[in-house]
CSV table of C-alpha atoms and ligand atoms in Angstrom, one decimal:
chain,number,residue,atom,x,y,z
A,1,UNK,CA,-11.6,29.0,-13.8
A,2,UNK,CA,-12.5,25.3,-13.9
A,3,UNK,CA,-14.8,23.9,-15.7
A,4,UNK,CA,-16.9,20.9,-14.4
A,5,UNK,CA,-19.4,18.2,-16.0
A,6,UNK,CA,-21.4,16.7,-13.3
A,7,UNK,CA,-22.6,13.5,-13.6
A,8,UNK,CA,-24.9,12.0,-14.0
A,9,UNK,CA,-27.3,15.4,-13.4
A,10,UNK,CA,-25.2,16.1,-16.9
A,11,UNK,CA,-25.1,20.1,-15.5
A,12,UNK,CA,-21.8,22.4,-16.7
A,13,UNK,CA,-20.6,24.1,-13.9
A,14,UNK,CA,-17.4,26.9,-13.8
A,15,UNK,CA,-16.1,27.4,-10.7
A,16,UNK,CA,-13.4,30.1,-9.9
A,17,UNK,CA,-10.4,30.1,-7.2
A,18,UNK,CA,-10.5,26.3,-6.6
A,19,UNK,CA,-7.1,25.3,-6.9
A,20,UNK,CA,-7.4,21.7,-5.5
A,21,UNK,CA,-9.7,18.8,-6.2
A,22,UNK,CA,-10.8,19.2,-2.3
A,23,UNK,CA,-11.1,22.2,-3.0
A,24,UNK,CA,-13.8,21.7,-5.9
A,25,UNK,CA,-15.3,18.6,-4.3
A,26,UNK,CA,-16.0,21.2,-0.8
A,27,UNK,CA,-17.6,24.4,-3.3
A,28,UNK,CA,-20.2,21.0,-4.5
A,29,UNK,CA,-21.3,20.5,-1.2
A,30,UNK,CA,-19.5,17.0,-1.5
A,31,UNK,CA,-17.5,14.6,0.3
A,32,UNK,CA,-14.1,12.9,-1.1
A,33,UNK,CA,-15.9,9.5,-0.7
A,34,UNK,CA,-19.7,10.6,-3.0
A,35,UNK,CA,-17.9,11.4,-6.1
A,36,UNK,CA,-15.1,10.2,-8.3
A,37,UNK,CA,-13.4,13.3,-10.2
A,38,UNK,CA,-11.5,13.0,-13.4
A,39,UNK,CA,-9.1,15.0,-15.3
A,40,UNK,CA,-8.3,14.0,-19.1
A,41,UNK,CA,-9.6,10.9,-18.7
A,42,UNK,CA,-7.7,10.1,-15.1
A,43,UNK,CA,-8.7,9.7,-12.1
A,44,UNK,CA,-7.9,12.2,-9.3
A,45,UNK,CA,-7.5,12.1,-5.4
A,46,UNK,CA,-8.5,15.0,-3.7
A,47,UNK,CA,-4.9,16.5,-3.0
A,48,UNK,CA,-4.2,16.9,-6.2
A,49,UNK,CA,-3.5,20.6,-7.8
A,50,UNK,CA,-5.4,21.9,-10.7
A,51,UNK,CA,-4.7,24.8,-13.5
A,52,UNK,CA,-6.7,27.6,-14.6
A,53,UNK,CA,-8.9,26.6,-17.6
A,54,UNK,CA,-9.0,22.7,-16.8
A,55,UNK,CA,-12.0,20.6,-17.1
A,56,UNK,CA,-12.8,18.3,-14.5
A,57,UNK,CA,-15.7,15.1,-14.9
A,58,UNK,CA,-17.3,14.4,-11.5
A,59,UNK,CA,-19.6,11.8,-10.9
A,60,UNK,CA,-21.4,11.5,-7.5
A,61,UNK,CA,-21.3,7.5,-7.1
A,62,UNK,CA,-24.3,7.1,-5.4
A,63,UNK,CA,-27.1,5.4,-6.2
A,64,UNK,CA,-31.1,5.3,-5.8
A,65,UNK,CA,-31.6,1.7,-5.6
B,1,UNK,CA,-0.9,10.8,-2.1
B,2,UNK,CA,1.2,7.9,-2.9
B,3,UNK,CA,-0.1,4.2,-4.0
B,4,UNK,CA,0.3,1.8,-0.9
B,5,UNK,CA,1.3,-0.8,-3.1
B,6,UNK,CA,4.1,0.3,-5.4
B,7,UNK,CA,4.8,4.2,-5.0
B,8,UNK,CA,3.7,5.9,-7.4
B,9,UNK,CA,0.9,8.3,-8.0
B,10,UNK,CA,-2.1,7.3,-6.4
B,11,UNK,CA,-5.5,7.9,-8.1
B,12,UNK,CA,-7.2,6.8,-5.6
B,13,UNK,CA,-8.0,7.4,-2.0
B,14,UNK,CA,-9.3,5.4,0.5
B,15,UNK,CA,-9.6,6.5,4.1
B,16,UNK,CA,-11.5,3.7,5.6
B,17,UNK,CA,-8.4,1.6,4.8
B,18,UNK,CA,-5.9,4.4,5.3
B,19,UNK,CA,-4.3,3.8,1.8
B,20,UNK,CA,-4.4,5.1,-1.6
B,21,UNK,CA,-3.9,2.8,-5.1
B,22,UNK,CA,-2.6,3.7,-8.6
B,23,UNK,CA,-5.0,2.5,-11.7
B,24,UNK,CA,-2.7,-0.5,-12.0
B,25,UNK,CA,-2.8,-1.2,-7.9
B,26,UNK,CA,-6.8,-0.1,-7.5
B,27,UNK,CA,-7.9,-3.6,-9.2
B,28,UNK,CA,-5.5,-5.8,-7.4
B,29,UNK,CA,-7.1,-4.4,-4.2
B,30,UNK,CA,-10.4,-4.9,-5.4
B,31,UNK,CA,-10.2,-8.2,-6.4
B,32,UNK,CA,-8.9,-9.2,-3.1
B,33,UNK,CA,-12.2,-7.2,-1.2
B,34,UNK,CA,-14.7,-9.8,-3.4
B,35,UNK,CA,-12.2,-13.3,-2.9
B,36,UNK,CA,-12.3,-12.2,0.9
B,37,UNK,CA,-15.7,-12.1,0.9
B,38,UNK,CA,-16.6,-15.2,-1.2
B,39,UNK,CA,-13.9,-17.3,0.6
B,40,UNK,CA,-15.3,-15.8,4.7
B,41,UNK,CA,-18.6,-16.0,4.0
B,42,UNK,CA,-18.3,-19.6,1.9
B,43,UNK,CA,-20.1,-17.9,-1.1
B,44,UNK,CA,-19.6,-20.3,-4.0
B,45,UNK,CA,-16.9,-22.6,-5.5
B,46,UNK,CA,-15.0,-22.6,-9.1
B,47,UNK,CA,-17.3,-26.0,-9.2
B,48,UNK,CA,-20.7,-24.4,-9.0
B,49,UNK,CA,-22.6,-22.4,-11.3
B,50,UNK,CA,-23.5,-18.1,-11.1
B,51,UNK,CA,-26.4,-16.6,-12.0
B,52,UNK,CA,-25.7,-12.7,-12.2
B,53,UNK,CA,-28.3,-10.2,-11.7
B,54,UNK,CA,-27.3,-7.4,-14.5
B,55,UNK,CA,-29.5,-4.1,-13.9
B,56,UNK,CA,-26.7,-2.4,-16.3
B,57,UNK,CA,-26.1,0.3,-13.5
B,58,UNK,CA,-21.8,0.0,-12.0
B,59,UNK,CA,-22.2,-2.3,-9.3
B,60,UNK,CA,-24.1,-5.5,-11.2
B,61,UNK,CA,-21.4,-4.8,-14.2
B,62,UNK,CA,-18.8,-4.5,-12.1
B,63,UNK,CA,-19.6,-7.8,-10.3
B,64,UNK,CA,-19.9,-9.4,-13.5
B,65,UNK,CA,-17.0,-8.4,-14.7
B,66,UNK,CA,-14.8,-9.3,-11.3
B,67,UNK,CA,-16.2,-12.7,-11.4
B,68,UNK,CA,-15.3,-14.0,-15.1
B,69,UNK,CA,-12.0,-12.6,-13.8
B,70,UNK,CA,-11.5,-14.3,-11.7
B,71,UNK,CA,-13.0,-17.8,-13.0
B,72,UNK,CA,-15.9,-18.3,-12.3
B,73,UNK,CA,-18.7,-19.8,-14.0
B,74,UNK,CA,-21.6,-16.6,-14.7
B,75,UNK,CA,-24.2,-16.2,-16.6
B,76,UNK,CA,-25.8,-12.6,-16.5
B,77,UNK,CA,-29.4,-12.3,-15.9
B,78,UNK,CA,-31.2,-9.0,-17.3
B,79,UNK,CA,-35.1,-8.2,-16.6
B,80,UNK,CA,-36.6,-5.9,-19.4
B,81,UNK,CA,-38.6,-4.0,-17.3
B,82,UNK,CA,-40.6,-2.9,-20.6
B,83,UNK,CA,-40.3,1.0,-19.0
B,84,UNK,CA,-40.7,3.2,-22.5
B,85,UNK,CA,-37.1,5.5,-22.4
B,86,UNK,CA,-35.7,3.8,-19.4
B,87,UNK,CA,-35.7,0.2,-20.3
B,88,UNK,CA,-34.5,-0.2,-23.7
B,89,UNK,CA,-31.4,1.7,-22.8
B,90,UNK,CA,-30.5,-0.3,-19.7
B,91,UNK,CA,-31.0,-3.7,-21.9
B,92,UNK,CA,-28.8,-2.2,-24.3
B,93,UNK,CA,-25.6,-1.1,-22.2
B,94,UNK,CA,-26.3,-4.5,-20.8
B,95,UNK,CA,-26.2,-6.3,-23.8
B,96,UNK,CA,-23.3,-4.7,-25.3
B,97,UNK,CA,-21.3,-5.2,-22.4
B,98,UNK,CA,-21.8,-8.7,-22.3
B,99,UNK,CA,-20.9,-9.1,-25.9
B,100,UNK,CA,-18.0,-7.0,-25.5
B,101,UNK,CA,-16.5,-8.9,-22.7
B,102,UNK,CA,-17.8,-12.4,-24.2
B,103,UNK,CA,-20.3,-13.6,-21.4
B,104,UNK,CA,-22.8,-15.2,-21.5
B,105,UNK,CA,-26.5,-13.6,-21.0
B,106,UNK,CA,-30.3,-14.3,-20.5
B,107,UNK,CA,-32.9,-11.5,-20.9
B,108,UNK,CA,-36.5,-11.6,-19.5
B,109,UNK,CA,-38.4,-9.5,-20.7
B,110,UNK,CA,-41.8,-8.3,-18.3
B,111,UNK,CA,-43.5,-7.3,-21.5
B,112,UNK,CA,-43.6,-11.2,-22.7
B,113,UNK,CA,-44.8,-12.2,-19.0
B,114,UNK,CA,-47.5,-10.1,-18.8
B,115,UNK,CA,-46.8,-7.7,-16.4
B,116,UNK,CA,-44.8,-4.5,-17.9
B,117,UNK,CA,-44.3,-2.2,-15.0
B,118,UNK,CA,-46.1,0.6,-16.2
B,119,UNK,CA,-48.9,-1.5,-16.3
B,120,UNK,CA,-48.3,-1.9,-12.2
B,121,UNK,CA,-47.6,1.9,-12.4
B,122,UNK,CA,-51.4,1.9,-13.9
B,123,UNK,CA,-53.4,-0.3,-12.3
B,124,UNK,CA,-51.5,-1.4,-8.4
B,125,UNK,CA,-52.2,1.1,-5.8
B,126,UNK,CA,-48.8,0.2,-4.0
B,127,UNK,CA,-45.7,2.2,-4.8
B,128,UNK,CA,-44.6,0.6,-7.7
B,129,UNK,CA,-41.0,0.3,-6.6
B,130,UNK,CA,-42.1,-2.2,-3.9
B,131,UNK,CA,-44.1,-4.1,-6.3
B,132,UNK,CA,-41.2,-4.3,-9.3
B,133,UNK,CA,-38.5,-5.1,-6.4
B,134,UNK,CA,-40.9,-7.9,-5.5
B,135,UNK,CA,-40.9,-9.1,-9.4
B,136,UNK,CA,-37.4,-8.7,-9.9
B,137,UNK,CA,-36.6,-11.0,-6.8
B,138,UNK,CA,-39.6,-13.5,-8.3
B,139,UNK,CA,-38.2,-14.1,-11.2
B,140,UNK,CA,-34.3,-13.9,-10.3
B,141,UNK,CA,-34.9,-17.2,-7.9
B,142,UNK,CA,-37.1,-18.4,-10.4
B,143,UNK,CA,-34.9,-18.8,-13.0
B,144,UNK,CA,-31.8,-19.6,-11.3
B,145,UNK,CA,-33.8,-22.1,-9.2
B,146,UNK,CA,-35.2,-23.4,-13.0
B,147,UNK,CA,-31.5,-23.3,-14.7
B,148,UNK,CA,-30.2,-25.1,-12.3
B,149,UNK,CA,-28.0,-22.5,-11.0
B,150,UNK,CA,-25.9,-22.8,-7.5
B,151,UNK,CA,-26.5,-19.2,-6.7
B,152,UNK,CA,-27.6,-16.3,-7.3
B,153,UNK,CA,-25.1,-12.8,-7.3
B,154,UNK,CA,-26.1,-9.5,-6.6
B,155,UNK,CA,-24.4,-6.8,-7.2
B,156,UNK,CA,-25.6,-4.8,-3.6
B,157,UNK,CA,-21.9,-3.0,-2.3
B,158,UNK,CA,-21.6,-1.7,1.6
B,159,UNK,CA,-23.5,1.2,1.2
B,160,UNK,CA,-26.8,-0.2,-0.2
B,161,UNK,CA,-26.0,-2.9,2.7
B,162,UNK,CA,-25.9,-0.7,5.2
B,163,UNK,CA,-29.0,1.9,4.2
B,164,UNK,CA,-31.0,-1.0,4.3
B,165,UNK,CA,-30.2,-2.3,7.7
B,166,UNK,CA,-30.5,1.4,8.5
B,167,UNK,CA,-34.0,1.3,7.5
B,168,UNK,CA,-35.2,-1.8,8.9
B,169,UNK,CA,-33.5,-0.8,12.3
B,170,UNK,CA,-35.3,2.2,12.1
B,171,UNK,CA,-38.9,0.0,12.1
B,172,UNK,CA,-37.4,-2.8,13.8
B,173,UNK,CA,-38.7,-5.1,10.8
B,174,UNK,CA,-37.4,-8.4,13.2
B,175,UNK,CA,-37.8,-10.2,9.7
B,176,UNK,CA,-35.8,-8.8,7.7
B,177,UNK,CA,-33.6,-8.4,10.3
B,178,UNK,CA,-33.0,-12.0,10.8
B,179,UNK,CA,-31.8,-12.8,7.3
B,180,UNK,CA,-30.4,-9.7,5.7
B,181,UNK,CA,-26.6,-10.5,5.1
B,182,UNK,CA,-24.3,-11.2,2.2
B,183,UNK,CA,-25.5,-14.6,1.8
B,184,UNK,CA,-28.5,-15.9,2.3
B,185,UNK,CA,-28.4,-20.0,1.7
B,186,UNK,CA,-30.4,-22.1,-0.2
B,187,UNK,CA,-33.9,-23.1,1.5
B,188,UNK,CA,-36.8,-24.9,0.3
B,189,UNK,CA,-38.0,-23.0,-2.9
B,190,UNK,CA,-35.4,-20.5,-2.8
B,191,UNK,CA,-31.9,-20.7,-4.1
B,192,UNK,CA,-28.7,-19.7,-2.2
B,193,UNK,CA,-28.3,-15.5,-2.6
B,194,UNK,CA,-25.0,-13.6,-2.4
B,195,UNK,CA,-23.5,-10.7,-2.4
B,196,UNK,CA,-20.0,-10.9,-3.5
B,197,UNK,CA,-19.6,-6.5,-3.3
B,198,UNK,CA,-20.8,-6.1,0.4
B,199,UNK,CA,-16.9,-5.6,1.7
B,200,UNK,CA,-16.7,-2.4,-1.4
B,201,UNK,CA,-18.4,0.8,-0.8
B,202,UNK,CA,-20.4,2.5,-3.8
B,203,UNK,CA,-17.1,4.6,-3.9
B,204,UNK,CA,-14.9,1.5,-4.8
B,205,UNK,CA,-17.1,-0.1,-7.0
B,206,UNK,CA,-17.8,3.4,-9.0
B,207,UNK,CA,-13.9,3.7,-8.7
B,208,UNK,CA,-13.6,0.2,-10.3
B,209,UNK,CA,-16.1,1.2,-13.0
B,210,UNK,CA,-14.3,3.6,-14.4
B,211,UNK,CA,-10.9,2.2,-14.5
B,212,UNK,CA,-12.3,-0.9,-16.5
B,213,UNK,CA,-14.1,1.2,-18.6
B,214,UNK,CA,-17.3,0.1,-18.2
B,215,UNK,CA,-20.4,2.0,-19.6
B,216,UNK,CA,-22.8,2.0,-16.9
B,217,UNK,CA,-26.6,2.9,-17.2
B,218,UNK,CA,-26.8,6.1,-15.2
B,219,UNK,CA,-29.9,7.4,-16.4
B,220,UNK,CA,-32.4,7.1,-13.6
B,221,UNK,CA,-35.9,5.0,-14.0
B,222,UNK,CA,-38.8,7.5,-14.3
B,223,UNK,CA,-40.0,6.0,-11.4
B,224,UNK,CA,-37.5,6.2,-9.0
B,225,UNK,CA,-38.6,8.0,-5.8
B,226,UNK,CA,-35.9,6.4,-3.5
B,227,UNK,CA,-35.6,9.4,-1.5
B,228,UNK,CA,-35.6,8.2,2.1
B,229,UNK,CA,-33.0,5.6,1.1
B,230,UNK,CA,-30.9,8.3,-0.3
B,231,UNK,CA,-31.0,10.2,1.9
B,232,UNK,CA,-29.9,7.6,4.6
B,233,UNK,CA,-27.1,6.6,1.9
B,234,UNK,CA,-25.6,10.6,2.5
B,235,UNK,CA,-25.9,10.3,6.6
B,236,UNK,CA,-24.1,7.6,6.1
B,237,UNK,CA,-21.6,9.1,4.0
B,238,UNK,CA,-21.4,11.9,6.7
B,239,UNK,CA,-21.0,9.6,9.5
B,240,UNK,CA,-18.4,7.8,7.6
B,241,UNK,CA,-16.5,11.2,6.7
B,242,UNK,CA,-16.3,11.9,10.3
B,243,UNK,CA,-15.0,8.6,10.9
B,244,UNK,CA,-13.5,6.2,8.1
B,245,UNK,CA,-14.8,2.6,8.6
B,246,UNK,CA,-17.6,3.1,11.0
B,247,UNK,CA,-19.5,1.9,8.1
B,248,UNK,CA,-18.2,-1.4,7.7
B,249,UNK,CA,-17.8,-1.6,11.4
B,250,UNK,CA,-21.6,-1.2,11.8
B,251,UNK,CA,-22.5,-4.1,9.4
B,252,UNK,CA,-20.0,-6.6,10.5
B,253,UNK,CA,-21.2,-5.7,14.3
B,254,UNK,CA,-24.7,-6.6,13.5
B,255,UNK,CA,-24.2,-9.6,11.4
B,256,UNK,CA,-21.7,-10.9,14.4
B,257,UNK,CA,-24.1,-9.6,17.2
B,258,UNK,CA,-27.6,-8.7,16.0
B,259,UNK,CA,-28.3,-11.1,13.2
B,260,UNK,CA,-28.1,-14.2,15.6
B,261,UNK,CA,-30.8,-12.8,18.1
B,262,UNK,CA,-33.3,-11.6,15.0
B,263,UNK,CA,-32.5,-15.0,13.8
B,264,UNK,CA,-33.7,-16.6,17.3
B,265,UNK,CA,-36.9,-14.9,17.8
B,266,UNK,CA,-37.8,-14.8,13.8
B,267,UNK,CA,-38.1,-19.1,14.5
B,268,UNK,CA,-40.5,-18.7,17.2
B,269,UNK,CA,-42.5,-16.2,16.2
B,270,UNK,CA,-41.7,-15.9,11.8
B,271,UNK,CA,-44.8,-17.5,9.8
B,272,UNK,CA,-44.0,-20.9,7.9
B,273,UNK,CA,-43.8,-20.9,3.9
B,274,UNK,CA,-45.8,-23.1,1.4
B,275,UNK,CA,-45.5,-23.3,-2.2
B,276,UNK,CA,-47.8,-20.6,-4.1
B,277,UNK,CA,-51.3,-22.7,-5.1
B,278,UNK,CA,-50.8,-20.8,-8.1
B,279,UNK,CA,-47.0,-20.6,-9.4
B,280,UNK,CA,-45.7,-22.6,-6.6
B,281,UNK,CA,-43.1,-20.3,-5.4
B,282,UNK,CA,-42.6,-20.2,-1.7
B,283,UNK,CA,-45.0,-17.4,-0.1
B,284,UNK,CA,-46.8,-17.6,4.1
B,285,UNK,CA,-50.1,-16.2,2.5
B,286,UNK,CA,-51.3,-19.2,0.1
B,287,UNK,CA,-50.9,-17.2,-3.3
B,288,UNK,CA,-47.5,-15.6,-3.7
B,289,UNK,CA,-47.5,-11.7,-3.6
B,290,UNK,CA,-46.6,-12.0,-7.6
B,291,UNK,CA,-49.6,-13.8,-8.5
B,292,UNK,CA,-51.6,-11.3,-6.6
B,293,UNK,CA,-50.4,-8.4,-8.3
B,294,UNK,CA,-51.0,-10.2,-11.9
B,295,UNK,CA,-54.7,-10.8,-10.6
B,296,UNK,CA,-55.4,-7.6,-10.0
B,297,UNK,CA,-53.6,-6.2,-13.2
B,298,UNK,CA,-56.0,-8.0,-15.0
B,299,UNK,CA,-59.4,-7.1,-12.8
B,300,UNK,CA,-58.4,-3.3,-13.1
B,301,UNK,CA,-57.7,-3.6,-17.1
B,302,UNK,CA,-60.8,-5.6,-17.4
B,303,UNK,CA,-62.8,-3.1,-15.6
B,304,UNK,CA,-60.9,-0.4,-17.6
B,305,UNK,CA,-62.3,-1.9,-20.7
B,306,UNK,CA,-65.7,-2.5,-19.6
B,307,UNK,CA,-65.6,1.5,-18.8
C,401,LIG,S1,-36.9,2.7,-9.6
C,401,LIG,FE1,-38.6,1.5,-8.9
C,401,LIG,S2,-39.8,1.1,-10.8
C,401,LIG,FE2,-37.8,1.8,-11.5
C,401,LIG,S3,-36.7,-0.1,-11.8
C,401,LIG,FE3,-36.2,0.6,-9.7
C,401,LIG,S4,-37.7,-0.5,-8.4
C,401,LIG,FE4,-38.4,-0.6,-10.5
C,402,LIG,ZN1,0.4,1.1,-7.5
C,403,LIG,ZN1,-47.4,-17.3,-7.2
């Protein structure tokens, strides 16, 4: 399971069998280029692998304005 | 994905530019998006002086931030909107940031001119967002005609760019069509406006954000209804998905092509500006749209009271 804190709706969502930030960014209904996604502070591209039981901080970039 | 630059893991990837940064790589590439645009589109000099329009959201901080970088002379610019919940939070981030970083700020604060927005919210039938965008852009020129300033820095990146050229194609507004770019010079009663971001997508400046740490007001105003303009922002997104760059490709292909013919038949046909009889600022309709709304501000409160 991965945990993720979606910003800036500031919703807790766990996900389960997403083994790739693609993979997580696809089950949100979003492309790699409307959200940044962090792990532990670092930013992640969307071929990167994740664990079981990680947490995961994505923030859609775009703005009303 | 590897970084472009030096080869080790990226953290960031950018398919309109078919390359990928590390976090020590991702600002190097950045700052070279806003000298390219300052340098092509003859912005501003070291020499000349910045007035920075600070809302406290990424892109305005961001742009603040990349320009005391990189030397220039800037001086943020904050309006207090005086929106209870929304505003004192946004002046605060603001605020903090600058005194963090050690630049140099003005507020303004709507309460103290008269007009808070919720008292537009109240009393002006018109969506307030087109009135407040209208008082924002007032009083930006305004003071950085009044300071003395060179010019005037926005924070708008590519994608705000290019959903608002959407929407005026959409109407075929010829007007605004004529002079929307990233710089819009100096004329008579309006000082020179730029837009040092427009090469960066919301991505790369939300990107950029982050890796400098910056605290960025993400809490949306009450008001906001900006749903058309949203939704434009995520067709765009989808068209650019399907193929990297097309964004950029669509802005620099009207400012190349389409700008110059707006630009033609906006002199024959555009109406000519005179100073406002009332605040003097540069308006086609004898009393500046500003000083209409403040009229009739005060005529609803006053019947409000009578009631
Ligand atoms: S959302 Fe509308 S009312 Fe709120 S600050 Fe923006 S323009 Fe003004
Ligand atoms: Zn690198
Ligand atoms: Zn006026």
């Amino acid at each position: 399971m991965i945990t993720i804190h979606l910003e800036p709706d500031n919703e807790v969502i766990e996900l389960h069998g997403t083994k790739t930030v693609l993979a997580v960014l696809n089950r949100l209904k979003l492309r790699s280029t409307m959200a940044i996604v962090a792990r532990d502070g670092q930013l992640l591209t969307p071929d990167r692998r994740l664990n079981p039981g990680e947490t995961l901080m994505v923030r859609k970039v775009t703005s009303a304005g | 994905m590897k970084c472009s630059r030096c080869k080790q893991l990226a953290c960031v990837s950018l398919p309109s530019h078919h390359s990928g940064f590390c976090a020590e790589c991702y600002p190097i590439f950045f700052t070279r998006q806003v000298e390219t645009a300052i340098r092509r589109e003859k912005m501003f000099t070291h020499d000349e002086r910045i007035l920075v329009a600070l809302s406290g959201g990424k892109d305005s901080l961001s742009l603040m931030l990349e320009l005391a970088f990189q030397g220039y002379d800037v001086t943020g610019l904050h309006i207090d909107l005086g929106i209870p919940g929304s505003s004192e939070k946004a002046r605060a981030k603001v605020e903090n940031f600058c005194t963090a970083h050690g630049l140099s700020l003005q507020v303004l604060e709507m309460e103290k001119e008269g007009l808070p927005i919720p008292d537009i919210k109240e009393h002006v039938k018109r969506p307030v967002c087109s009135v407040c965008g209208r008082i924002k852009r007032h009083h930006f020129n305004r003071i950085a005609l009044e300071g003395g300033y060179d010019a005037l820095a926005t924070g708008h990146n590519l994608d705000d760019e290019v959903a608002r050229l959407f929407a005026n194609t959409l109407r075929w507004d010829t007007a605004y069509l004529s002079d929307q770019g990233p710089v819009l010079p100096a004329r008579q009663g309006f000082t020179r406006k730029v837009k040092p971001l427009f090469r960066l997508s919301e991505f790369e400046t939300a990107n950029y954000a982050f890796l400098k740490d910056i605290e960025i007001h993400s809490d949306p105003c009450p008001y906001a209804s900006g749903a058309s303009f949203t939704s434009h922002k995520e067709l765009w997104g989808e068209l650019e998905h399907r193929s990297p760059g097309q964004k950029f490709q669509f802005y620099q292909g009207f400012l190349k092509n389409g700008k110059p013919a707006f630009a033609a038949r906006e002199q024959e046909i555009g109406e000519p500006l005179a100073p406002c009889i009332e605040c003097g600022s540069p308006t086609s309709a004898g009393t500046c749209s500003v000083c209409r709304i403040k009229a009739a501000v005060r005529e609803s409160k006053a019947k409000a009271a009578e009631a």
